[in-house]
Short mmCIF file of C-alpha atoms and ligand atoms in Angstrom, two decimals:
data_model
loop_
_atom_site.label_atom_id
_atom_site.label_comp_id
_atom_site.label_asym_id
_atom_site.label_seq_id
_atom_site.Cartn_x
_atom_site.Cartn_y
_atom_site.Cartn_z
CA UNK R 1 -68.02 -22.21 -50.01
CA UNK R 2 -71.47 -22.64 -48.53
CA UNK R 3 -69.85 -23.30 -45.15
CA UNK R 4 -67.98 -19.99 -45.47
CA UNK R 5 -71.15 -18.19 -46.59
CA UNK R 6 -73.14 -19.66 -43.68
CA UNK R 7 -70.54 -18.41 -41.20
CA UNK R 8 -70.66 -14.98 -42.79
CA UNK R 9 -74.48 -14.92 -42.59
CA UNK R 10 -74.12 -15.59 -38.87
CA UNK R 11 -71.69 -12.64 -38.70
CA UNK R 12 -74.24 -10.42 -40.45
CA UNK R 13 -77.04 -11.47 -38.09
CA UNK R 14 -75.09 -11.32 -34.83
CA UNK R 15 -75.47 -7.51 -34.40
CA UNK R 16 -79.26 -8.01 -34.62
CA UNK R 17 -79.09 -10.24 -31.57
CA UNK R 18 -79.16 -13.60 -33.31
CA UNK R 19 -77.04 -16.46 -32.00
CA UNK R 20 -76.70 -20.09 -32.99
CA UNK R 21 -79.53 -22.43 -31.96
CA UNK R 22 -78.88 -26.11 -31.29
CA UNK R 23 -81.36 -27.16 -33.94
CA UNK R 24 -84.36 -25.92 -35.91
CA UNK R 25 -86.72 -26.76 -33.01
CA UNK R 26 -85.18 -23.96 -30.94
CA UNK R 27 -84.75 -21.46 -33.77
CA UNK R 28 -86.68 -18.26 -34.44
CA UNK R 29 -85.00 -17.99 -37.81
CA UNK R 30 -83.84 -20.84 -40.04
CA UNK R 31 -81.70 -20.41 -43.14
CA UNK R 32 -81.33 -23.28 -45.58
CA UNK R 33 -78.13 -22.58 -47.49
CA UNK R 34 -78.53 -24.53 -50.69
CA UNK R 35 -76.59 -26.05 -53.57
CA UNK R 36 -77.79 -26.25 -57.17
CA UNK R 37 -74.90 -28.13 -58.75
CA UNK R 38 -76.74 -31.42 -59.22
CA UNK R 39 -80.44 -32.25 -59.26
CA UNK R 40 -80.18 -34.32 -56.08
CA UNK R 41 -78.78 -31.39 -54.09
CA UNK R 42 -81.48 -29.07 -55.38
CA UNK R 43 -84.31 -31.53 -54.68
CA UNK R 44 -83.09 -32.01 -51.11
CA UNK R 45 -84.18 -28.44 -50.40
CA UNK R 46 -87.84 -29.43 -50.81
CA UNK R 47 -87.59 -32.43 -48.51
CA UNK R 48 -85.83 -30.28 -45.89
CA UNK R 49 -88.57 -27.67 -46.24
CA UNK R 50 -91.17 -30.38 -45.60
CA UNK R 51 -89.43 -31.20 -42.33
CA UNK R 52 -89.15 -27.53 -41.34
CA UNK R 53 -92.83 -26.98 -42.10
CA UNK R 54 -93.77 -29.50 -39.39
CA UNK R 55 -91.53 -27.74 -36.88
CA UNK R 56 -92.86 -24.33 -37.82
CA UNK R 57 -96.47 -25.48 -37.50
CA UNK R 58 -95.77 -27.11 -34.14
CA UNK R 59 -94.25 -23.88 -32.82
CA UNK R 60 -97.00 -21.62 -34.09
CA UNK R 61 -99.68 -24.10 -33.01
CA UNK R 62 -98.30 -24.20 -29.48
CA UNK R 63 -98.59 -20.42 -29.29
CA UNK R 64 -94.86 -20.08 -29.89
CA UNK R 65 -93.28 -17.02 -31.40
CA UNK R 66 -93.36 -18.56 -34.85
CA UNK R 67 -90.43 -19.11 -37.10
CA UNK R 68 -89.05 -17.33 -40.14
CA UNK R 69 -87.66 -19.54 -42.89
CA UNK R 70 -85.19 -18.29 -45.48
CA UNK R 71 -83.68 -20.13 -48.42
CA UNK R 72 -80.22 -18.90 -49.38
CA UNK R 73 -77.58 -20.11 -51.82
CA UNK R 74 -77.70 -21.15 -55.44
CA UNK R 75 -81.17 -22.76 -55.42
CA UNK R 76 -82.54 -19.43 -54.20
CA UNK R 77 -80.64 -17.75 -57.01
CA UNK R 78 -81.78 -20.09 -59.76
CA UNK R 79 -85.29 -20.99 -58.64
CA UNK R 80 -86.31 -18.25 -56.22
CA UNK R 81 -89.72 -17.59 -57.72
CA UNK R 82 -90.59 -21.25 -58.11
CA UNK R 83 -89.52 -21.84 -54.52
CA UNK R 84 -91.83 -19.16 -53.17
CA UNK R 85 -94.66 -20.66 -55.21
CA UNK R 86 -94.01 -24.33 -54.43
CA UNK R 87 -93.21 -23.86 -50.75
CA UNK R 88 -95.47 -21.35 -48.98
CA UNK R 89 -93.57 -22.13 -45.78
CA UNK R 90 -90.65 -20.08 -47.10
CA UNK R 91 -90.69 -16.45 -45.97
CA UNK R 92 -87.80 -15.10 -47.99
CA UNK R 93 -85.14 -16.11 -50.47
CA UNK R 94 -81.69 -14.61 -50.88
CA UNK R 95 -79.03 -15.39 -53.47
CA UNK R 96 -75.33 -15.99 -52.77
CA UNK R 97 -74.31 -12.45 -53.71
CA UNK R 98 -76.96 -10.68 -51.65
CA UNK R 99 -76.87 -12.20 -48.17
CA UNK R 100 -75.18 -9.15 -46.67
CA UNK R 101 -78.64 -7.56 -47.05
CA UNK R 102 -80.31 -10.10 -44.73
CA UNK R 103 -81.09 -7.57 -41.96
CA UNK R 104 -83.01 -5.39 -44.40
CA UNK R 105 -84.79 -8.41 -45.87
CA UNK R 106 -85.82 -9.69 -42.46
CA UNK R 107 -87.31 -6.30 -41.61
CA UNK R 108 -89.21 -6.21 -44.89
CA UNK R 109 -90.44 -9.80 -44.49
CA UNK R 110 -91.89 -8.90 -41.11
CA UNK R 111 -94.19 -6.55 -43.04
CA UNK R 112 -95.01 -8.86 -45.98
CA UNK R 113 -93.98 -12.38 -46.92
CA UNK R 114 -92.14 -13.16 -50.06
CA UNK R 115 -89.13 -10.92 -50.07
CA UNK R 116 -86.71 -11.95 -52.69
CA UNK R 117 -83.24 -10.67 -53.30
CA UNK R 118 -81.48 -12.85 -55.72
CA UNK R 119 -80.88 -11.45 -59.13
CA UNK R 120 -78.01 -9.02 -58.72
CA UNK R 121 -74.43 -10.23 -58.90
CA UNK R 122 -72.39 -7.81 -56.86
CA UNK R 123 -69.74 -9.77 -55.00
CA UNK R 124 -67.72 -6.60 -54.47
CA UNK R 125 -70.61 -4.88 -52.71
CA UNK R 126 -71.19 -8.00 -50.63
CA UNK R 127 -67.62 -8.34 -49.39
CA UNK R 128 -67.43 -4.59 -48.67
CA UNK R 129 -70.61 -4.77 -46.62
CA UNK R 130 -69.79 -7.88 -44.60
CA UNK R 131 -68.60 -7.22 -41.03
CA UNK R 132 -64.82 -7.10 -40.87
CA UNK R 133 -64.83 -9.19 -37.71
CA UNK R 134 -65.34 -12.91 -38.09
CA UNK R 135 -66.07 -15.00 -35.07
CA UNK R 136 -64.38 -18.34 -35.55
CA UNK R 137 -63.90 -21.29 -33.30
CA UNK R 138 -61.45 -24.03 -34.08
CA UNK R 139 -58.04 -24.12 -35.68
CA UNK R 140 -59.06 -24.42 -39.33
CA UNK R 141 -61.08 -21.97 -41.42
CA UNK R 142 -62.28 -21.34 -44.93
CA UNK R 143 -61.60 -18.03 -46.62
CA UNK R 144 -63.28 -17.08 -49.90
CA UNK R 145 -60.86 -15.23 -52.17
CA UNK R 146 -62.54 -15.70 -55.54
CA UNK R 147 -66.09 -16.33 -56.70
CA UNK R 148 -67.88 -17.10 -59.90
CA UNK R 149 -66.88 -18.56 -63.20
CA UNK R 150 -66.46 -17.42 -66.81
CA UNK R 151 -65.61 -20.84 -68.21
CA UNK R 152 -69.04 -22.19 -69.04
CA UNK R 153 -68.42 -25.92 -69.04
CA UNK R 154 -71.51 -27.16 -70.83
CA UNK R 155 -72.76 -29.27 -67.90
CA UNK R 156 -72.42 -26.67 -65.16
CA UNK R 157 -74.76 -24.13 -63.54
CA UNK R 158 -72.09 -22.23 -61.61
CA UNK R 159 -71.60 -19.39 -64.14
CA UNK R 160 -75.36 -18.75 -63.94
CA UNK R 161 -75.80 -19.06 -60.17
CA UNK R 162 -72.60 -17.46 -58.89
CA UNK R 163 -71.99 -15.01 -61.71
CA UNK R 164 -68.77 -13.87 -63.38
CA UNK R 165 -65.28 -14.41 -62.00
CA UNK R 166 -64.45 -11.97 -59.25
CA UNK R 167 -61.36 -11.81 -57.03
CA UNK R 168 -61.25 -10.05 -53.69
CA UNK R 169 -58.48 -7.45 -53.28
CA UNK R 170 -55.36 -9.00 -51.75
CA UNK R 171 -55.34 -6.50 -48.86
CA UNK R 172 -58.82 -7.61 -47.76
CA UNK R 173 -57.83 -11.28 -47.93
CA UNK R 174 -54.62 -10.68 -45.97
CA UNK R 175 -56.49 -8.72 -43.30
CA UNK R 176 -59.05 -11.50 -42.94
CA UNK R 177 -56.33 -14.15 -42.74
CA UNK R 178 -54.48 -12.14 -40.07
CA UNK R 179 -57.65 -11.84 -38.06
CA UNK R 180 -58.21 -15.59 -38.32
CA UNK R 181 -54.64 -16.33 -37.23
CA UNK R 182 -55.01 -14.00 -34.24
CA UNK R 183 -58.00 -16.12 -33.15
CA UNK R 184 -55.95 -19.32 -33.20
CA UNK R 185 -56.58 -20.51 -36.75
CA UNK R 186 -53.56 -22.46 -37.98
CA UNK R 187 -54.87 -23.75 -41.29
CA UNK R 188 -56.73 -21.72 -43.86
CA UNK R 189 -58.32 -23.08 -47.03
CA UNK R 190 -58.61 -20.42 -49.73
CA UNK R 191 -61.84 -20.88 -51.66
CA UNK R 192 -63.04 -20.06 -55.12
CA UNK R 193 -65.00 -21.75 -57.89
CA UNK R 194 -61.84 -21.09 -59.90
CA UNK R 195 -59.50 -20.23 -57.11
CA UNK R 196 -56.33 -20.44 -59.21
CA UNK R 197 -57.77 -17.84 -61.60
CA UNK R 198 -57.36 -15.44 -58.67
CA UNK R 199 -56.33 -11.97 -59.86
CA UNK R 200 -56.41 -9.60 -56.92
CA UNK R 201 -55.34 -6.48 -58.84
CA UNK R 202 -51.87 -4.94 -59.17
CA UNK R 203 -50.43 -8.23 -60.34
CA UNK R 204 -51.57 -10.35 -57.38
CA UNK R 205 -51.87 -14.00 -58.39
CA UNK R 206 -52.81 -16.93 -56.19
CA UNK R 207 -49.12 -17.89 -55.99
CA UNK R 208 -48.13 -14.46 -54.68
CA UNK R 209 -51.06 -14.48 -52.26
CA UNK R 210 -50.08 -17.90 -50.92
CA UNK R 211 -46.49 -16.75 -50.39
CA UNK R 212 -47.69 -13.66 -48.52
CA UNK R 213 -50.15 -15.58 -46.34
CA UNK R 214 -47.39 -18.06 -45.55
CA UNK R 215 -45.59 -15.23 -43.73
CA UNK R 216 -48.41 -14.65 -41.24
CA UNK R 217 -47.25 -15.84 -37.81
CA UNK R 218 -49.24 -18.83 -36.60
CA UNK R 219 -50.71 -19.63 -40.00
CA UNK R 220 -48.82 -22.86 -40.61
CA UNK R 221 -50.97 -24.46 -43.26
CA UNK R 222 -52.47 -23.13 -46.46
CA UNK R 223 -54.70 -25.03 -48.85
CA UNK R 224 -56.80 -23.87 -51.78
CA UNK R 225 -59.70 -25.26 -53.75
CA UNK R 226 -61.06 -25.63 -56.49
CA UNK R 227 -58.62 -25.21 -59.34
CA UNK R 228 -59.10 -25.40 -63.08
CA UNK R 229 -56.27 -27.08 -65.04
CA UNK R 230 -56.26 -24.15 -67.44
CA UNK R 231 -55.28 -21.67 -64.71
CA UNK R 232 -52.48 -23.68 -63.12
CA UNK R 233 -49.71 -21.11 -63.65
CA UNK R 234 -45.98 -21.79 -63.49
CA UNK R 235 -45.68 -19.56 -60.42
CA UNK R 236 -48.30 -21.59 -58.55
CA UNK R 237 -46.62 -24.87 -59.49
CA UNK R 238 -43.31 -23.46 -58.27
CA UNK R 239 -44.92 -22.34 -55.00
CA UNK R 240 -45.80 -25.98 -54.29
CA UNK R 241 -42.11 -26.77 -54.20
CA UNK R 242 -41.07 -23.68 -52.28
CA UNK R 243 -43.68 -22.48 -49.79
CA UNK R 244 -43.48 -24.51 -46.61
CA UNK R 245 -46.98 -23.60 -45.47
CA UNK R 246 -48.56 -24.71 -48.75
CA UNK R 247 -49.79 -28.24 -48.10
CA UNK R 248 -48.90 -31.03 -50.53
CA UNK R 249 -52.47 -31.63 -51.66
CA UNK R 250 -54.12 -30.39 -54.83
CA UNK R 251 -57.71 -30.72 -56.01
CA UNK R 252 -57.49 -30.48 -59.79
CA UNK R 253 -60.68 -31.67 -61.50
CA UNK R 254 -60.33 -33.27 -64.93
CA UNK R 255 -63.97 -34.42 -65.40
CA UNK R 256 -63.27 -37.00 -68.12
CA UNK R 257 -60.49 -38.81 -69.95
CA UNK R 258 -61.84 -38.74 -73.50
CA UNK R 259 -60.83 -35.73 -75.59
CA UNK R 260 -64.08 -35.93 -77.51
CA UNK R 261 -66.07 -35.64 -74.27
CA UNK R 262 -63.75 -32.96 -72.87
CA UNK R 263 -64.34 -30.93 -76.01
CA UNK R 264 -68.12 -31.34 -75.74
CA UNK R 265 -67.80 -30.27 -72.10
CA UNK R 266 -65.92 -27.12 -73.22
CA UNK R 267 -63.14 -27.89 -70.76
CA UNK R 268 -60.34 -26.31 -72.83
CA UNK R 269 -57.88 -29.08 -71.93
CA UNK R 270 -57.18 -32.55 -73.24
CA UNK R 271 -56.37 -35.73 -71.35
CA UNK R 272 -52.78 -35.41 -72.54
CA UNK R 273 -52.39 -31.76 -71.47
CA UNK R 274 -53.81 -32.67 -68.04
CA UNK R 275 -51.34 -35.54 -67.66
CA UNK R 276 -48.42 -33.29 -68.65
CA UNK R 277 -49.61 -30.73 -66.11
CA UNK R 278 -49.70 -33.40 -63.41
CA UNK R 279 -46.15 -34.34 -64.36
CA UNK R 280 -44.95 -30.75 -63.93
CA UNK R 281 -46.71 -30.43 -60.55
CA UNK R 282 -45.15 -33.69 -59.36
CA UNK R 283 -41.74 -32.51 -60.53
CA UNK R 284 -42.13 -29.46 -58.27
CA UNK R 285 -43.55 -31.42 -55.33
CA UNK R 286 -43.01 -35.18 -55.73
CA UNK R 287 -45.08 -36.23 -52.71
CA UNK R 288 -48.17 -34.16 -53.63
CA UNK R 289 -51.52 -35.88 -53.09
CA UNK R 290 -53.78 -35.34 -56.08
CA UNK R 291 -57.52 -35.13 -55.98
CA UNK R 292 -60.11 -34.38 -58.63
CA UNK R 293 -63.68 -34.51 -59.88
CA UNK R 294 -64.97 -36.89 -62.52
CA UNK R 295 -68.29 -37.07 -64.30
CA UNK R 296 -69.64 -40.28 -65.81
CA UNK R 297 -72.45 -40.42 -68.35
CA UNK R 298 -72.03 -37.03 -69.99
CA UNK R 299 -74.30 -36.90 -73.09
CA UNK R 300 -72.81 -39.02 -75.87
CA UNK R 301 -70.24 -40.75 -73.62
CA UNK R 302 -69.58 -44.12 -75.25
CA UNK R 303 -68.06 -47.21 -73.65
CA UNK R 304 -64.74 -46.28 -75.26
CA UNK R 305 -64.97 -42.72 -73.88
CA UNK R 306 -65.62 -44.11 -70.42
CA UNK R 307 -62.66 -46.50 -70.76
CA UNK R 308 -60.52 -43.44 -71.55
CA UNK R 309 -61.59 -41.95 -68.20
CA UNK R 310 -60.54 -45.14 -66.43
CA UNK R 311 -57.20 -45.09 -68.28
CA UNK R 312 -56.55 -41.52 -67.24
CA UNK R 313 -57.42 -42.29 -63.62
CA UNK R 314 -55.02 -45.25 -63.63
CA UNK R 315 -52.28 -43.07 -65.08
CA UNK R 316 -52.72 -40.22 -62.58
CA UNK R 317 -53.19 -42.23 -59.39
CA UNK R 318 -55.42 -40.10 -57.16
CA UNK R 319 -55.10 -39.91 -53.39
CA UNK R 320 -58.76 -38.98 -53.21
CA UNK R 321 -61.24 -38.18 -55.95
CA UNK R 322 -64.90 -37.20 -56.24
CA UNK R 323 -67.06 -38.87 -58.86
CA UNK R 324 -70.51 -37.94 -60.06
CA UNK R 325 -73.17 -39.18 -62.41
CA UNK R 326 -73.89 -36.51 -64.97
CA UNK R 327 -76.95 -34.55 -63.84
CA UNK R 328 -79.00 -32.72 -66.43
CA UNK R 329 -79.24 -29.11 -65.29
CA UNK R 330 -81.91 -26.82 -66.75
CA UNK R 331 -80.53 -24.01 -68.88
CA UNK R 332 -77.11 -25.55 -69.50
CA UNK R 333 -76.04 -26.46 -73.06
CA UNK R 334 -75.47 -30.14 -72.21
CA UNK R 335 -79.06 -30.52 -71.00
CA UNK R 336 -80.20 -29.90 -74.58
CA UNK R 337 -77.70 -32.32 -76.16
CA UNK R 338 -78.87 -35.51 -77.82
CA UNK R 339 -77.69 -38.98 -76.77
CA UNK R 340 -78.33 -38.57 -73.05
CA UNK R 341 -76.95 -41.63 -71.27
CA UNK R 342 -79.28 -44.09 -69.53
CA UNK R 343 -79.41 -43.91 -65.77
CA UNK R 344 -78.58 -47.63 -65.49
CA UNK R 345 -75.46 -47.13 -67.60
CA UNK R 346 -74.39 -44.19 -65.46
CA UNK R 347 -74.87 -46.28 -62.31
CA UNK R 348 -72.77 -49.10 -63.66
CA UNK R 349 -69.99 -46.78 -64.86
CA UNK R 350 -69.91 -44.94 -61.55
CA UNK R 351 -69.53 -48.22 -59.66
CA UNK R 352 -66.64 -49.33 -61.88
CA UNK R 353 -64.94 -45.96 -61.54
CA UNK R 354 -65.42 -45.88 -57.77
CA UNK R 355 -63.89 -49.31 -57.37
CA UNK R 356 -60.67 -48.00 -58.92
CA UNK R 357 -60.78 -44.73 -56.97
CA UNK R 358 -61.31 -46.57 -53.67
CA UNK R 359 -58.38 -48.83 -54.44
CA UNK R 360 -56.19 -45.82 -55.21
CA UNK R 361 -57.22 -44.03 -52.02
CA UNK R 362 -56.51 -47.07 -49.88
CA UNK R 363 -53.20 -47.53 -51.67
CA UNK R 364 -52.25 -43.93 -50.93
CA UNK R 365 -53.25 -44.39 -47.27
CA UNK R 366 -51.31 -47.65 -46.97
CA UNK R 367 -48.19 -45.92 -48.30
CA UNK R 368 -48.25 -43.54 -45.33
CA UNK R 369 -48.23 -46.39 -42.79
CA UNK R 370 -44.89 -46.49 -40.99
CA UNK R 371 -44.17 -42.81 -41.69
CA UNK R 372 -44.15 -40.01 -39.15
CA UNK R 373 -46.26 -37.07 -40.30
CA UNK R 374 -47.12 -33.70 -38.75
CA UNK R 375 -50.79 -33.75 -37.76
CA UNK R 376 -52.92 -30.71 -36.94
CA UNK R 377 -55.37 -31.74 -34.22
CA UNK R 378 -58.85 -30.35 -34.78
CA UNK R 379 -61.20 -32.05 -32.31
CA UNK R 380 -61.84 -34.93 -29.95
CA UNK R 381 -62.78 -38.30 -31.39
CA UNK R 382 -65.78 -40.53 -30.82
CA UNK R 383 -64.19 -42.46 -27.95
CA UNK R 384 -62.84 -40.84 -24.78
CA UNK R 385 -59.17 -39.89 -25.03
CA UNK R 386 -59.22 -39.82 -28.82
CA UNK R 387 -58.13 -36.86 -30.92
CA UNK R 388 -58.78 -36.34 -34.63
CA UNK R 389 -56.45 -34.41 -36.87
CA UNK R 390 -55.27 -34.11 -40.45
CA UNK R 391 -52.03 -34.98 -42.17
CA UNK R 392 -50.56 -32.59 -44.74
CA UNK R 393 -52.22 -34.85 -47.35
CA UNK R 394 -55.67 -34.14 -45.85
CA UNK R 395 -56.05 -37.63 -44.43
CA UNK R 396 -57.98 -37.87 -41.17
CA UNK R 397 -55.97 -39.50 -38.37
CA UNK R 398 -56.96 -40.47 -34.87
CA UNK R 399 -54.61 -40.94 -31.92
CA UNK R 400 -54.85 -41.31 -28.15
CA UNK R 401 -53.85 -37.95 -26.72
CA UNK R 402 -54.64 -35.06 -24.39
CA UNK R 403 -57.31 -32.50 -25.29
CA UNK R 404 -54.67 -29.79 -24.80
CA UNK R 405 -53.23 -30.80 -28.17
CA UNK R 406 -56.24 -29.46 -30.06
CA UNK R 407 -54.97 -26.62 -32.21
CA UNK R 408 -51.42 -27.97 -32.14
CA UNK R 409 -49.39 -29.68 -34.83
CA UNK R 410 -47.60 -32.77 -33.53
CA UNK R 411 -45.65 -35.62 -35.13
CA UNK R 412 -47.65 -38.82 -35.43
CA UNK R 413 -46.39 -42.25 -36.33
CA UNK R 414 -48.99 -43.70 -38.69
CA UNK R 415 -49.82 -47.22 -37.56
CA UNK R 416 -52.75 -48.37 -39.64
CA UNK R 417 -55.52 -47.59 -42.09
CA UNK R 418 -59.28 -47.79 -41.73
CA UNK R 419 -62.07 -47.27 -44.26
CA UNK R 420 -62.08 -43.47 -43.87
CA UNK R 421 -59.18 -42.60 -41.60
CA UNK R 422 -55.73 -43.54 -40.38
CA UNK R 423 -54.72 -44.45 -36.85
CA UNK R 424 -51.45 -43.46 -35.27
CA UNK R 425 -49.56 -42.62 -32.12
CA UNK R 426 -47.93 -39.45 -30.86
CA UNK R 427 -44.16 -39.58 -31.11
CA UNK R 428 -42.86 -36.29 -29.77
CA UNK R 429 -43.76 -32.86 -28.54
CA UNK R 430 -45.95 -30.54 -30.61
CA UNK R 431 -44.59 -27.60 -32.56
CA UNK R 432 -45.10 -24.54 -30.37
CA UNK R 433 -48.55 -23.05 -30.68
CA UNK R 434 -48.65 -19.29 -31.29
CA UNK R 435 -48.95 -17.27 -28.10
CA UNK R 436 -52.22 -15.70 -29.22
CA UNK R 437 -53.87 -19.08 -29.30
CA UNK R 438 -56.30 -20.06 -26.58
CA UNK R 439 -55.15 -23.08 -24.61
N1 SAH G 501 -64.85 -25.04 -60.84
C1 SAH G 501 -64.59 -26.37 -60.54
C2 SAH G 501 -65.81 -27.21 -60.20
C3 SAH G 501 -66.96 -26.66 -59.46
S1 SAH G 501 -68.39 -27.68 -59.47
C4 SAH G 501 -63.91 -27.00 -61.76
O1 SAH G 501 -64.12 -26.59 -62.88
O2 SAH G 501 -63.20 -27.94 -61.59
C5 SAH G 501 -67.84 -29.11 -58.62
C6 SAH G 501 -67.94 -30.36 -59.41
O3 SAH G 501 -69.29 -30.75 -59.58
C7 SAH G 501 -67.39 -30.28 -60.81
O4 SAH G 501 -66.02 -30.41 -60.85
C8 SAH G 501 -68.09 -31.41 -61.51
O5 SAH G 501 -67.36 -32.62 -61.44
C9 SAH G 501 -69.38 -31.56 -60.72
N2 SAH G 501 -70.53 -31.13 -61.53
C10 SAH G 501 -70.83 -29.88 -61.92
N3 SAH G 501 -71.96 -29.89 -62.67
C11 SAH G 501 -72.36 -31.18 -62.74
C12 SAH G 501 -73.44 -31.84 -63.39
N4 SAH G 501 -74.32 -31.18 -64.12
N5 SAH G 501 -73.55 -33.19 -63.24
C13 SAH G 501 -72.65 -33.88 -62.51
N6 SAH G 501 -71.61 -33.31 -61.90
C14 SAH G 501 -71.46 -31.97 -62.00
FE1 SF4 G 502 -68.48 -25.15 -63.55
FE2 SF4 G 502 -65.92 -25.32 -62.87
FE3 SF4 G 502 -66.60 -25.43 -65.42
FE4 SF4 G 502 -66.83 -23.13 -64.09
S1 SF4 G 502 -64.93 -24.24 -64.58
S2 SF4 G 502 -68.33 -23.98 -65.48
S3 SF4 G 502 -67.43 -23.88 -62.06
S4 SF4 G 502 -67.13 -26.92 -63.81
#
């Protein structure tokens, strides 16, 4: 979502004459778009600011025009005041629901440092104010359809940094998707902190939205992320079996495999209910690639609880999965819980979990060897003549092929697996690209 937000900030600033710089050294204005989900992400902001401070000083010292530094995103939202205090190099902070007001903030900062616009949650006002036109390059794009969270998992800052659940009206989403398709976008990933809780008014659910977007000419691939198991409706499960454009890949975080831990996390599902849900999804779309998020070392997690997570992972069989050490976030209920788990224990559990997840991912990749899969080519590879694309299962694949295939979907015979990607060879001619697409 930060990638989407960054692109939209560029859209907001373009009418003021701003364009993309190659790097901070050439920039008059630098925005750090930040993440607050784990301590490590939040701390990174300060090390980045240290680096930017050097660049800013070098520019000013050399009689340059100076540089304005803004911090955006969830760290700005949660720690705006502390940021301004700890890092005098920062000129302004702006939260994730207020960045449409950047032009006004920049003008005010020119008069006095320390402008801060973070506290109000008004996603509706933001989306209404953002320019309708998006300038995109490339054949894939993100599209935010839902923001915020009302679920309050006890470990998580999102409900505090992004605010309450909000869904954009379906008409606005459809218009944005049509505009993307007209610019050559062939794959759109619908975004939301709880994207499957989407409720776009007048009965619009994510399933209905996906079906409608699947009718847009040129938009051949639809993905969505991130989903909560609780909001996985029957209509959405059915769509996975019926909508051709909906890719067979689903990110469905479970977090843990022990019911005791899931309850303490306030997840509102059990290991068993998650497994039954997975069964129903696989019944609708047998080849679906499943992904998820897992946390190790939640307060009070015993060896037996952790073993339950491993059991669940073995039972599901993930194609790809993200795993995290529990990070104690200020202001969340879990941060105040007793029996915090030792860092060394977390490290050891994460390593054991990752060994299984890596094995599952490689197993999933190996199973695609010998198959012919449609690949959407996104860019050139590291070596001359190489193209990189994605399979329907979100695996990266490289082939030898002409640059003209970028933006096209072509059948690829998968020949082998590497640590992070597959290799393959082109087997036939690409599916026709839409006429609106640039060559
Ligand atoms: N809404 C999504 C998740 C959004 S946050 C969902 O409920 O599934 C992305 C992931 O970050 C979470 O799934 C969780 O695994 C991880 N995460 C969130 N807070 C965390 C914390 N305090 N420590 C470690 N991981 C965390
Ligand atoms: Fe965080 Fe997701 Fe839980 Fe919401 S549902 S509190 S975003 S982990």
